[in-house]
Amino acid sequence: MAKIIWTRTDEAPLLATYSLKPIVEAFASNAGVEVETRDISVAGRILSLFPERVKDAAYAHDALAELGELTESPEANIIKLPNISASLVQLKKAIAELQSKGFDIPDYPDNPATDEERDILERYKTVTGSAVNPVLRQGNSDRRAPEAVKNFTRNHPHTMGEWSADSKTNVATMDADDFRHNEKSVIMDSDDTLSIKLVKADGSEDVLKPELKVLAGEVIDGTFMSAKALDAFLLDAVKRAKDEGVLFSAHLKATMMKVSDPIMFGHVVRAYFKDVYDKYGDQLLAAGLDGENGLGAILDSLSALDNGEEIRAAFEQGLIDGPDLAMVNSTRGITNLHVPSDVIVDASMPAMIRTSGHMWNADDQEQDTLAVLPDSSYAGIYQVVIDDCRANGAYDPTTMGTVPNVGLMAQKAEEYGSHDKTFKIPADGTVQVVNAAGDVLISHEVEAGDIWRACQTKDAPIQDWVKLAVDRARKSGMKTIFWLDETRAHDRNLISLVNKYLADLDTEGLDISIASPVEATRTTVQRMRAGEDTITVTGNVLRDYNTDLFPILELGTSAKMLSIVPLMAGGGLFETGAGGSAPKHVQQLQEENHLRWDSLGEFLALAESLRMEADHGNATAGVLADALDKATETVLEEGKSPSRKVGEIDNRGSHFYLALNWAEELAKQTDDASVAATFAPVAEALRANEETIAAELLDVQGSPADLGGYYLPDDAKTSAVMRPSATFNKIIDELAAK
């Protein structure tokens, strides 16, 4: 039997799985397709770290490693839902919850003093940040808006905030001594084993990474962020926001870039509260309160200090004296600086641009904003879009063009693979990348506190990326732009390889070009306003940024994008959209039993997953895929997507209507009488009981829901919450038993 792997992840996508997966299993089983689950959630990954302590084999199993091996097989068919890229704060909360459930796992050792504690720390480090995606993404990214979704958006446009020509919203970024400006890059002539070391000012050496295996043709980068330059920039940005009367907001990716960006976040907190740290800094730093875990963690820990209330008052005065801070939750007093994982740049920036360039202030009012993005590598793309909106007004979803993306990400390509090669420099000196022969390939003069990192991009993924871009250009007929900047070291090497591999492919009649991210953004938004379509071909970080930026403007959310990863080994990974707002969805479910998570991304991914099985000879799977696409379009057109408001249709209701429309499409099949015969009674039963089922799904809303856990919900409790209609469940369960 063919097999689809449906990943168990976190937060709202996980809760939706309890409702949707039984439907998927029931329909797919009638096409000879089995749907299995693999747990790659934060909780699941934590428990798999300690097989010697966790006696239940199901919990001790390393499902992520298993799926990583599966991606190397042409049989791989994986539907990957959004997972938490855990910050340290989230990791510790998950550990505490698991311990409260009786799991014998150790505390997170902040200051490991023994070999055992150091081993525990190294294990836990593998869970934070982008731990999942680099393992599963053994292929490059093909992300685009399905035609049905694009047509629906044109007919039913989402709201867009009005832009004023005198808007003061802007981006602040560094112009020297950041990752972009300090970058050096080489292409390896042959396979080698590199080492990274710090030669300190006194001549002694610290080996930062003893072995870094590289392949011939691989692009190796090294760069650093100057701590002194960062501090100077941030102090200027704080003053600028105050002088201009705009909100101060920091936009980083502390969960994904789990070494560099948390450090930078700490610098932001200390810069904003400079007066506090000037007076109490020694005491705060000695207590580990450096801001890297956010202002919230500092305030929560002050009670342990003898003069904690005095320091708390100083922080409160700092909020009064400083520029207004952008708020995550004005009602609860949660600022932009409270939690590093609350404001993620790729989601927060386009949301701000869509909302008139505004974020929310402490009075729960919209206000112009200074968006602080320290590293200038890609900050310029947002400034271009802001300038365009300031000059020309908001975009029109009914007329704007579409902006698909082909992203280089296979085999840990580019910055997201750099966690184990990123270091906070302990002393002044020179960081060197040295080959096996002792030759220094890259070197930087650094100072204590600087952030140095190396990145690598293998040649085979680059070749695959270029080929995928050409394939998409030919199939779509769209103008296609490689976003690469010849003045940046990494991009300069990529440009040479792109030109080399383009020459080997048939590009006749195709409009393919190369431009810097800033120029490419300018061209893309001009074409978008004119209703013209443009494929953006980018590296891994820009892939992440662009596949939120343009879909949020174009479709209202990146969750409506079709995200296909053709695996280099021949299988497929089908991703299901973004999860940045998922925590708020969970909170609403817990408080009101209403889940506003939209599973549209899951619907789209499932259709492509079934279509892959059809390509492998399962014709019935193809019938299911085509019917599912039609059902999804009906769900959109009939307004059966989840509402944000309690008492109205939510995620569970949307799943019901998908099942109803899917069954009705299958019942109409003329090419496959067996499929029609199987699903006709299902369609009849669902339609006949529509009113009862809809009422059963709505009646449970309005009161708290008990999930039995956040990071590891109780299966029985959560299933009861997410499958509250006995009538619907009976029909689906009977279909599954056929």
XYZ file of C-alpha atoms in Angstrom:
738
model
C 0.000 0.000 0.000
C 1.211 3.508 -0.832
C 2.093 5.592 2.181
C 1.831 9.275 3.055
C 3.587 10.522 6.193
C 1.575 13.234 7.987
C 3.852 14.955 10.488
C 2.741 15.629 14.044
C 4.002 19.103 14.902
C 2.905 21.811 17.335
C 0.303 24.358 18.389
C -2.636 25.121 16.060
C -1.529 22.855 13.167
C -1.307 19.955 15.620
C -4.775 20.668 17.016
C -6.172 20.812 13.478
C -4.581 17.428 12.789
C -6.812 15.796 15.395
C -9.816 16.876 13.307
C -8.487 16.650 9.754
C -6.334 13.540 9.765
C -9.220 11.088 10.442
C -10.968 12.544 7.365
C -7.818 12.213 5.262
C -7.256 8.636 6.451
C -10.829 7.642 5.618
C -10.780 9.094 2.095
C -7.222 8.023 1.232
C -7.671 4.441 2.423
C -10.277 3.983 -0.293
C -7.573 4.794 -2.836
C -5.146 2.294 -1.378
C -3.143 5.020 0.365
C -2.177 4.680 4.009
C -1.637 7.828 6.101
C 0.855 7.467 8.935
C 2.086 9.911 11.572
C 5.619 10.780 12.645
C 6.125 13.002 15.681
C 8.527 15.887 15.000
C 6.995 18.240 17.565
C 9.127 20.034 20.134
C 7.909 17.594 22.790
C 8.579 14.612 20.577
C 12.068 15.784 19.722
C 12.889 16.423 23.400
C 11.753 12.979 24.498
C 13.708 11.276 21.698
C 16.903 12.811 23.089
C 16.816 10.589 26.174
C 16.003 7.009 25.122
C 17.823 5.757 28.221
C 15.351 7.685 30.426
C 12.133 7.521 28.377
C 10.983 3.919 28.559
C 8.014 4.195 26.177
C 9.493 3.232 22.789
C 7.009 5.417 20.903
C 8.237 8.521 22.702
C 11.906 7.503 22.646
C 11.883 6.967 18.875
C 13.747 9.629 16.848
C 11.114 10.251 14.184
C 12.968 13.232 12.739
C 16.050 11.128 12.023
C 13.826 8.469 10.461
C 12.208 11.030 8.152
C 15.631 12.419 7.285
C 16.616 8.985 6.024
C 13.312 8.661 4.161
C 13.970 11.856 2.195
C 16.847 10.017 0.520
C 14.350 7.561 -0.998
C 12.331 8.144 -4.185
C 9.343 6.686 -2.283
C 9.250 9.561 0.209
C 5.878 11.306 0.381
C 5.816 13.600 3.413
C 3.261 16.234 4.356
C 5.061 18.589 6.714
C 2.982 20.911 8.887
C 4.436 24.021 10.567
C 6.470 23.258 13.670
C 7.849 25.437 16.441
C 11.404 26.615 15.840
C 11.923 26.675 19.568
C 13.562 29.535 21.401
C 15.280 28.790 24.699
C 12.226 30.135 26.522
C 9.929 27.741 24.647
C 12.325 24.826 25.141
C 12.367 25.326 28.908
C 8.575 25.573 29.035
C 8.270 22.335 27.075
C 10.754 20.584 29.384
C 8.804 21.718 32.447
C 5.504 20.505 30.979
C 6.946 17.098 30.117
C 8.418 16.756 33.604
C 5.018 17.620 35.085
C 3.565 14.761 33.050
C 5.981 12.328 34.692
C 8.690 12.061 32.065
C 12.131 11.518 33.570
C 14.020 14.152 31.595
C 16.641 16.509 33.023
C 16.428 20.247 33.571
C 18.100 22.469 31.007
C 21.597 23.186 32.395
C 22.218 26.913 31.974
C 25.712 26.624 33.444
C 26.896 23.038 32.938
C 29.609 22.068 35.429
C 29.973 18.330 34.793
C 30.450 16.124 31.740
C 26.915 14.826 32.190
C 25.458 18.340 32.237
C 27.508 19.304 29.198
C 26.162 16.254 27.382
C 22.594 17.205 28.347
C 23.161 20.744 27.084
C 24.476 19.515 23.727
C 21.434 17.286 23.337
C 19.007 20.092 24.117
C 20.760 22.426 21.685
C 19.693 20.148 18.839
C 16.035 20.966 19.519
C 16.157 24.752 19.350
C 15.981 26.839 16.209
C 15.549 25.366 12.758
C 16.145 21.788 13.854
C 13.515 20.202 11.594
C 13.675 21.934 8.234
C 17.347 21.337 7.410
C 16.838 17.616 8.005
C 13.732 17.258 5.835
C 14.449 19.779 3.114
C 16.600 17.591 0.888
C 15.299 19.461 -2.114
C 14.734 23.026 -3.216
C 11.545 24.989 -2.751
C 8.753 25.625 -5.262
C 6.227 27.971 -3.652
C 3.336 29.573 -5.492
C -0.278 30.668 -5.122
C -2.671 28.059 -6.549
C -4.874 29.471 -9.283
C -8.049 28.743 -7.317
C -6.732 30.701 -4.321
C -5.589 33.590 -6.494
C -8.961 33.762 -8.238
C -10.789 33.649 -4.917
C -8.684 36.498 -3.550
C -9.423 38.620 -6.613
C -13.139 38.045 -6.121
C -13.030 38.338 -2.320
C -10.102 40.635 -1.491
C -8.701 40.879 2.026
C -8.460 44.268 3.683
C -5.380 46.407 3.143
C -4.531 49.396 5.304
C -4.326 52.778 3.606
C -0.893 54.344 3.209
C -0.194 58.026 3.722
C 2.327 59.921 1.628
C 3.702 61.444 4.831
C 4.110 58.116 6.635
C 7.192 58.113 8.874
C 7.582 54.322 8.780
C 11.043 53.196 7.717
C 13.652 50.489 8.131
C 16.836 51.121 10.105
C 19.804 48.905 9.267
C 23.585 48.920 9.554
C 25.789 50.337 6.820
C 29.088 48.763 7.903
C 30.594 46.024 10.073
C 27.588 43.684 9.893
C 27.265 40.211 8.380
C 26.644 41.582 4.904
C 29.626 43.927 4.789
C 32.173 41.626 6.452
C 31.423 38.568 4.332
C 34.126 36.578 2.534
C 33.448 33.570 0.319
C 35.360 30.819 -1.484
C 34.456 27.941 -3.802
C 36.217 24.705 -2.899
C 38.448 23.170 -5.555
C 38.233 19.694 -4.036
C 36.831 17.673 -1.152
C 38.468 18.752 2.078
C 38.149 18.932 5.849
C 38.319 22.467 7.176
C 38.797 23.749 10.699
C 37.750 27.033 12.269
C 39.967 28.555 14.929
C 40.465 31.765 16.852
C 44.078 32.953 17.029
C 43.995 35.232 20.061
C 45.998 38.387 20.494
C 48.435 36.619 22.842
C 49.183 33.987 20.167
C 47.227 31.154 21.759
C 44.571 29.359 19.747
C 41.005 28.217 20.426
C 39.627 25.635 18.008
C 36.032 26.687 17.395
C 35.207 23.778 15.073
C 37.803 21.050 14.563
C 36.273 19.392 11.512
C 34.073 20.822 8.779
C 33.799 18.402 5.876
C 33.257 20.074 2.514
C 32.862 18.897 -1.068
C 34.381 20.050 -4.329
C 32.397 22.965 -5.727
C 30.929 23.870 -2.347
C 30.564 27.575 -1.515
C 31.986 28.413 1.921
C 31.333 31.779 3.559
C 32.649 33.454 6.670
C 31.546 36.734 8.207
C 30.982 38.532 11.504
C 28.857 41.159 13.195
C 30.863 43.722 15.171
C 29.394 44.049 18.661
C 30.660 47.615 19.016
C 29.197 48.643 15.659
C 25.920 46.932 16.548
C 25.662 48.808 19.846
C 26.402 52.142 18.206
C 23.792 51.490 15.524
C 21.151 50.472 18.053
C 21.693 53.541 20.239
C 21.254 55.697 17.138
C 18.078 53.795 16.220
C 16.599 54.295 19.701
C 17.332 58.026 19.500
C 15.946 58.241 15.957
C 12.648 56.605 16.957
C 12.332 58.989 19.911
C 13.159 62.055 17.817
C 10.769 61.083 15.016
C 7.925 60.173 17.374
C 7.506 56.681 15.931
C 7.359 53.246 17.495
C 10.607 51.387 18.033
C 10.427 47.758 16.942
C 13.108 45.100 16.499
C 12.663 42.452 13.805
C 14.928 39.427 14.092
C 14.637 35.662 13.742
C 15.722 34.508 17.162
C 14.100 31.092 16.804
C 15.581 30.154 13.450
C 18.991 31.814 13.734
C 19.351 30.367 17.183
C 22.886 31.557 17.988
C 23.297 34.915 16.292
C 19.870 36.522 16.584
C 19.277 35.854 20.306
C 22.611 37.562 20.961
C 21.544 40.514 18.817
C 18.178 40.590 20.591
C 20.052 40.974 23.878
C 21.975 43.907 22.420
C 18.649 45.508 21.421
C 17.230 45.164 24.936
C 20.384 46.590 26.505
C 20.456 49.496 24.031
C 16.837 50.422 24.656
C 17.411 50.275 28.423
C 20.905 51.767 28.284
C 20.429 53.838 31.436
C 19.307 50.763 33.370
C 22.295 48.732 32.249
C 24.682 51.640 32.861
C 23.564 51.627 36.501
C 22.716 47.979 37.201
C 24.435 46.168 34.355
C 27.044 44.326 36.394
C 24.392 42.952 38.705
C 21.984 42.042 35.896
C 24.654 40.343 33.797
C 25.942 38.419 36.800
C 22.392 37.082 37.225
C 22.273 36.067 33.551
C 19.784 38.820 32.702
C 21.414 40.046 29.503
C 18.178 40.447 27.525
C 18.763 37.509 25.193
C 15.621 35.822 26.537
C 13.694 39.068 26.410
C 12.452 41.749 28.757
C 9.791 39.404 30.109
C 12.422 36.976 31.403
C 14.277 39.840 33.087
C 11.185 41.160 34.849
C 10.200 37.653 35.948
C 13.622 37.170 37.561
C 14.003 40.462 39.406
C 12.279 39.177 42.540
C 15.333 36.973 43.142
C 17.571 40.055 43.465
C 17.873 41.955 46.736
C 17.124 45.273 45.033
C 14.873 43.744 42.387
C 12.022 46.188 42.915
C 14.397 49.124 42.591
C 15.632 47.721 39.273
C 12.045 47.019 38.167
C 11.218 50.657 38.734
C 14.231 51.605 36.615
C 12.942 49.458 33.758
C 9.509 51.020 34.081
C 11.098 54.460 33.937
C 13.074 53.336 30.887
C 9.821 52.544 29.103
C 8.581 56.052 29.932
C 11.786 57.808 28.889
C 12.474 55.799 25.748
C 10.657 55.885 22.416
C 7.255 54.247 22.314
C 7.637 50.493 21.896
C 5.664 48.446 19.401
C 3.390 46.045 21.229
C 2.686 42.365 20.726
C -0.306 42.533 23.066
C -1.261 45.987 24.266
C -3.889 44.730 26.696
C -1.418 42.488 28.512
C 1.479 44.948 28.256
C 3.601 42.595 26.114
C 6.091 44.719 24.180
C 8.177 44.016 21.115
C 11.096 43.293 23.453
C 9.366 40.916 25.878
C 9.930 37.564 24.118
C 12.446 36.955 21.293
C 10.126 34.535 19.496
C 7.119 36.891 19.491
C 8.296 39.076 16.599
C 9.754 37.085 13.707
C 10.982 39.286 10.878
C 9.628 37.359 7.903
C 6.061 37.444 9.299
C 6.123 40.721 11.243
C 7.444 42.989 8.483
C 4.860 42.143 5.797
C 2.090 42.291 8.415
C 3.264 45.812 9.285
C 3.395 46.821 5.619
C -0.093 45.455 5.012
C -1.373 47.479 7.989
C -0.483 50.922 6.590
C 3.101 50.595 7.826
C 1.756 50.591 11.370
C 2.264 48.511 14.465
C 0.291 48.762 17.709
C 1.279 51.074 20.552
C 0.623 50.772 24.297
C -2.773 52.455 23.867
C -3.783 49.772 21.335
C -3.639 52.311 18.527
C -1.827 52.032 15.213
C 1.293 54.141 14.804
C 4.140 54.669 12.328
C 7.158 52.547 13.111
C 10.928 52.433 12.857
C 11.603 48.789 12.042
C 15.078 47.879 13.269
C 16.784 45.119 11.257
C 20.452 45.242 12.269
C 21.990 43.102 9.521
C 21.677 44.831 6.151
C 21.850 41.658 4.034
C 18.140 41.801 3.152
C 16.752 44.773 5.096
C 16.686 46.830 1.903
C 13.879 44.779 0.351
C 11.449 45.978 3.002
C 12.495 49.599 2.599
C 11.782 49.338 -1.144
C 8.258 48.040 -0.501
C 7.621 50.707 2.156
C 8.822 53.451 -0.200
C 6.622 52.068 -2.975
C 3.541 52.061 -0.730
C 4.312 55.551 0.548
C 4.506 56.811 -3.046
C 1.713 54.778 -4.628
C -0.579 53.621 -1.834
C -1.562 50.133 -0.751
C -1.593 47.235 -3.187
C -4.886 46.053 -4.662
C -5.453 42.296 -4.188
C -8.036 42.317 -6.999
C -5.511 43.365 -9.637
C -2.013 42.673 -8.349
C 0.183 40.077 -9.996
C 1.455 36.936 -8.336
C 4.995 36.361 -7.047
C 6.019 32.684 -6.794
C 9.403 31.682 -5.383
C 12.035 29.116 -6.251
C 14.232 28.843 -3.172
C 17.689 27.352 -2.680
C 17.493 25.350 0.542
C 18.472 21.732 -0.148
C 21.078 20.063 2.057
C 21.158 22.924 4.596
C 22.058 25.479 1.970
C 23.176 28.936 3.099
C 22.616 30.698 6.414
C 20.094 28.385 8.024
C 22.684 25.633 8.133
C 25.123 27.761 10.094
C 24.129 27.084 13.701
C 27.021 24.782 14.439
C 29.389 27.249 12.817
C 28.264 30.403 14.641
C 30.196 31.652 17.652
C 30.224 34.512 20.110
C 33.899 35.453 20.106
C 35.451 35.147 23.603
C 38.573 37.281 23.035
C 40.216 39.662 20.581
C 42.062 37.949 17.767
C 41.719 36.511 14.277
C 39.204 33.891 13.193
C 40.614 31.664 10.493
C 39.053 29.023 8.256
C 41.890 26.625 7.465
C 42.023 23.694 5.043
C 43.644 20.324 5.702
C 46.911 21.534 4.180
C 47.081 24.432 6.646
C 46.164 27.161 4.163
C 44.003 29.996 5.512
C 40.987 30.351 3.221
C 39.095 33.044 5.162
C 40.191 35.281 8.035
C 38.676 38.130 10.055
C 40.079 40.401 12.740
C 37.542 40.236 15.567
C 36.972 41.521 19.076
C 35.475 39.899 22.156
C 31.681 39.802 21.870
C 31.583 39.827 18.073
C 29.361 37.211 16.383
C 31.221 35.168 13.754
C 29.634 32.590 11.515
C 30.374 30.351 8.549
C 27.857 29.030 6.037
C 28.061 26.398 3.330
C 26.129 25.718 0.154
C 26.802 22.514 -1.742
C 27.125 22.431 -5.502
C 24.493 19.767 -6.258
C 21.662 21.791 -4.643
C 22.772 24.866 -6.610
C 22.551 22.929 -9.873
C 19.129 21.571 -8.876
C 17.961 25.086 -7.914
C 18.931 26.563 -11.274
C 17.226 23.708 -13.118
C 14.061 24.090 -11.028
C 13.983 27.828 -11.778
C 14.269 27.192 -15.526
C 11.572 24.509 -15.355
C 9.195 26.885 -13.535
C 9.995 29.716 -15.956
C 9.175 27.494 -18.924
C 5.977 26.028 -17.441
C 4.653 29.398 -16.248
C 5.974 31.761 -18.915
C 6.718 34.282 -16.146
C 9.599 36.709 -15.928
C 12.160 35.098 -13.631
C 14.753 36.953 -11.537
C 17.645 35.511 -9.530
C 17.974 37.783 -6.471
C 21.760 37.990 -6.180
C 23.968 40.993 -5.425
C 27.343 41.094 -7.183
C 28.710 43.411 -4.454
C 28.214 40.712 -1.798
C 30.855 37.975 -1.571
C 28.515 34.974 -1.288
C 26.262 36.210 -4.061
C 29.193 36.941 -6.339
C 30.160 33.278 -6.214
C 26.552 32.202 -6.689
C 26.261 34.428 -9.764
C 29.251 32.712 -11.361
C 27.664 29.307 -10.751
C 24.198 30.370 -11.908
C 25.628 31.653 -15.181
C 27.611 28.429 -15.581
C 24.590 26.168 -15.070
C 22.181 28.331 -17.070
C 24.506 27.859 -20.046
C 23.918 24.100 -19.821
C 20.115 24.445 -19.966
C 17.664 25.394 -22.703
C 16.617 28.943 -21.840
C 15.646 30.083 -25.322
C 12.587 32.322 -25.227
C 12.671 32.650 -21.438
C 12.936 35.970 -19.593
C 15.572 35.137 -16.965
C 17.819 37.747 -15.354
C 19.948 38.447 -12.269
C 19.516 41.506 -10.042
C 20.392 42.571 -6.501
C 17.631 42.016 -3.937
C 16.908 45.749 -3.793
C 16.665 46.118 -7.576
C 14.776 42.847 -7.895
C 12.255 44.015 -5.281
C 11.788 47.290 -7.129
C 11.122 45.488 -10.415
C 8.861 42.907 -8.793
C 6.591 45.394 -6.991
C 6.315 47.558 -10.122
C 5.222 44.526 -12.116
C 2.946 43.364 -9.287
C 1.109 46.715 -9.322
C 0.687 46.367 -13.090
C -0.853 42.910 -12.671
C 2.237 41.148 -14.009
C 3.678 37.960 -12.519
C 7.314 37.464 -11.487
C 9.161 34.410 -10.175
C 11.702 35.281 -7.487
C 14.651 32.879 -7.388
C 16.427 33.257 -4.068
C 18.697 31.779 -1.453
C 17.366 30.256 1.731
C 16.824 33.323 3.903
C 15.222 35.345 1.126
C 13.101 32.300 0.318
C 11.752 32.523 3.850
C 11.260 36.284 3.678
C 9.705 36.413 0.193
C 7.307 33.542 0.788
C 5.773 35.555 3.610
C 6.164 39.072 2.204
C 4.423 38.662 -1.129
C 1.736 36.139 -0.097
C 0.688 38.271 2.900
C 0.261 41.252 0.566
C -1.199 39.218 -2.281
C -3.363 36.627 -0.477
C -3.629 37.987 3.062
C -1.603 35.112 4.514
C 1.306 32.884 3.549
C -0.710 29.858 4.727
C -2.541 29.924 1.381
C 0.596 29.193 -0.620
C 1.241 25.856 -2.278
C 4.654 24.727 -1.068
C 6.285 21.816 -2.884
C 9.781 20.506 -2.265
C 10.771 18.125 -5.074
C 13.332 16.016 -3.210
C 16.610 15.539 -5.006
C 16.332 11.765 -4.539
C 12.997 11.736 -6.369
C 10.375 11.834 -3.608
C 8.302 14.760 -2.445
C 7.944 16.949 0.637
C 4.738 18.970 0.741
C 4.711 21.859 3.211
C 1.525 23.400 4.491
C 2.042 27.090 5.129
C 3.086 29.341 7.958
C 2.468 28.969 11.673
C 3.616 32.310 13.042
C 0.248 33.208 14.569
C -0.482 29.715 15.829
C 0.115 30.458 19.559
C -2.719 33.013 19.583
C -4.960 30.433 17.930
C -4.240 27.918 20.678
C -4.943 30.517 23.348
C -8.328 31.293 21.807
C -9.218 27.591 21.632
C -8.309 27.122 25.281
C -10.377 30.146 26.317
C -13.344 29.914 23.914
C -13.185 26.481 22.215
C -12.844 28.175 18.842
C -9.899 27.343 16.550
C -9.442 29.896 13.803
C -6.475 28.102 12.210
C -7.102 27.758 8.455
C -6.092 24.328 7.120
C -6.106 25.514 3.516
C -2.376 24.815 3.313
C -3.002 21.230 4.395
C -5.727 20.841 1.740
C -3.396 22.110 -0.986
C -0.464 19.984 0.134
C -2.591 16.852 0.387
C -3.791 17.232 -3.200
C -0.214 17.435 -4.468
C 0.795 14.501 -2.264
C -1.996 12.364 -3.738
C -1.058 13.538 -7.214
C 2.460 12.231 -6.662
C 0.992 8.814 -5.869
C -0.965 9.058 -9.111
C 2.289 9.744 -10.945
C 3.556 6.490 -9.414
C 0.690 4.559 -10.989
C -2.183 4.940 -8.504
C -4.908 6.367 -10.743
C -7.482 6.495 -7.937
C -5.192 8.762 -5.919
C -5.234 11.149 -8.876
C -9.038 11.091 -8.879
C -9.009 11.988 -5.178
C -6.504 14.796 -5.810
C -8.536 16.439 -8.576
C -11.739 16.153 -6.537
C -9.982 17.623 -3.494
C -8.865 20.682 -5.462
C -12.460 21.267 -6.587
C -13.707 20.779 -3.020
C -11.150 23.269 -1.727
C -12.295 25.846 -4.266
C -15.896 25.304 -3.154
C -14.946 25.768 0.501
C -13.382 29.105 -0.429
C -16.206 30.284 -2.678
C -18.950 29.339 -0.216
C -17.224 31.108 2.666
C -16.573 27.993 4.711
C -13.106 29.000 5.860
C -12.623 29.558 9.605
C -13.825 32.801 11.142
C -11.870 34.635 13.807
C -14.976 35.044 15.972
C -16.354 32.593 18.499
C -19.817 31.332 17.605
C -18.997 31.231 13.892
C -17.499 28.501 11.745
C -14.022 27.476 12.855
C -11.353 24.996 11.762
C -13.552 21.988 12.549
C -16.464 23.334 10.535
C -14.158 24.033 7.606
C -13.007 20.394 7.743
C -16.614 19.211 7.679
C -17.412 21.215 4.577
C -14.239 20.044 2.881
C -15.279 16.437 3.538
C -18.803 17.136 2.283
C -17.654 18.828 -0.925
C -14.897 16.263 -1.479
C -17.342 13.378 -1.170
C -19.807 15.075 -3.506
C -17.122 15.616 -6.140
C -16.089 11.962 -5.896
C -19.708 10.810 -6.102
C -19.977 12.591 -9.461
C -17.061 10.618 -10.954
C -17.837 9.213 -14.388
C -14.381 7.801 -15.117
C -14.232 5.613 -12.007
C -17.548 3.936 -11.146
C -16.046 2.260 -8.081
C -15.039 5.590 -6.561
C -18.474 7.054 -7.275
C -20.184 4.078 -5.694
C -18.029 4.289 -2.578
C -18.519 7.992 -1.956
C -22.117 8.555 -3.102
C -23.633 7.295 0.188
C -21.046 9.269 2.142
C -21.967 12.442 0.286
C -25.664 11.754 0.825
C -25.192 11.152 4.551
C -23.103 14.287 5.042
C -25.516 16.480 3.087
C -28.568 15.023 4.823
C -26.996 15.667 8.239
C -25.421 19.029 7.391
C -27.645 21.030 9.738
C -27.126 18.621 12.648
C -23.358 18.423 12.179
C -22.960 22.192 11.828
C -24.947 22.679 15.036
C -22.911 20.077 16.921
C -19.693 21.803 15.859
C -20.942 25.255 16.885
C -22.660 24.302 20.123
C -19.378 23.506 21.915
C -17.985 26.993 21.355
C -17.953 29.740 23.953
C -16.472 27.952 26.967
C -12.912 26.850 27.831
C -11.435 23.743 26.241
C -9.156 21.403 28.176
C -6.370 19.997 25.983
C -4.393 18.419 28.795
C -1.212 20.161 27.729
C 0.306 22.688 25.342
C 3.473 21.071 24.014
C 2.136 17.530 24.568
C -1.669 17.632 24.547
C -3.553 14.663 25.939
C -4.704 12.618 22.944
C -8.108 11.650 24.332
C -8.954 15.147 25.578
C -7.752 16.879 22.429
C -9.515 14.432 20.129
C -12.741 15.027 22.046
C -12.303 18.794 21.658
C -11.442 18.640 17.977
C -14.046 15.990 17.006
C -17.157 17.155 18.898
C -19.752 16.024 16.334
C -20.847 12.440 16.967
C -22.866 12.476 13.754
C -19.904 13.535 11.612
C -17.527 11.157 13.373
C -19.803 8.168 12.734
C -19.940 8.818 8.989
C -16.175 9.300 8.691
C -15.330 6.307 10.867
C -17.641 4.067 8.835
C -15.934 5.220 5.624
C -12.538 4.428 7.138
C -13.720 0.910 8.016
C -14.703 0.061 4.432
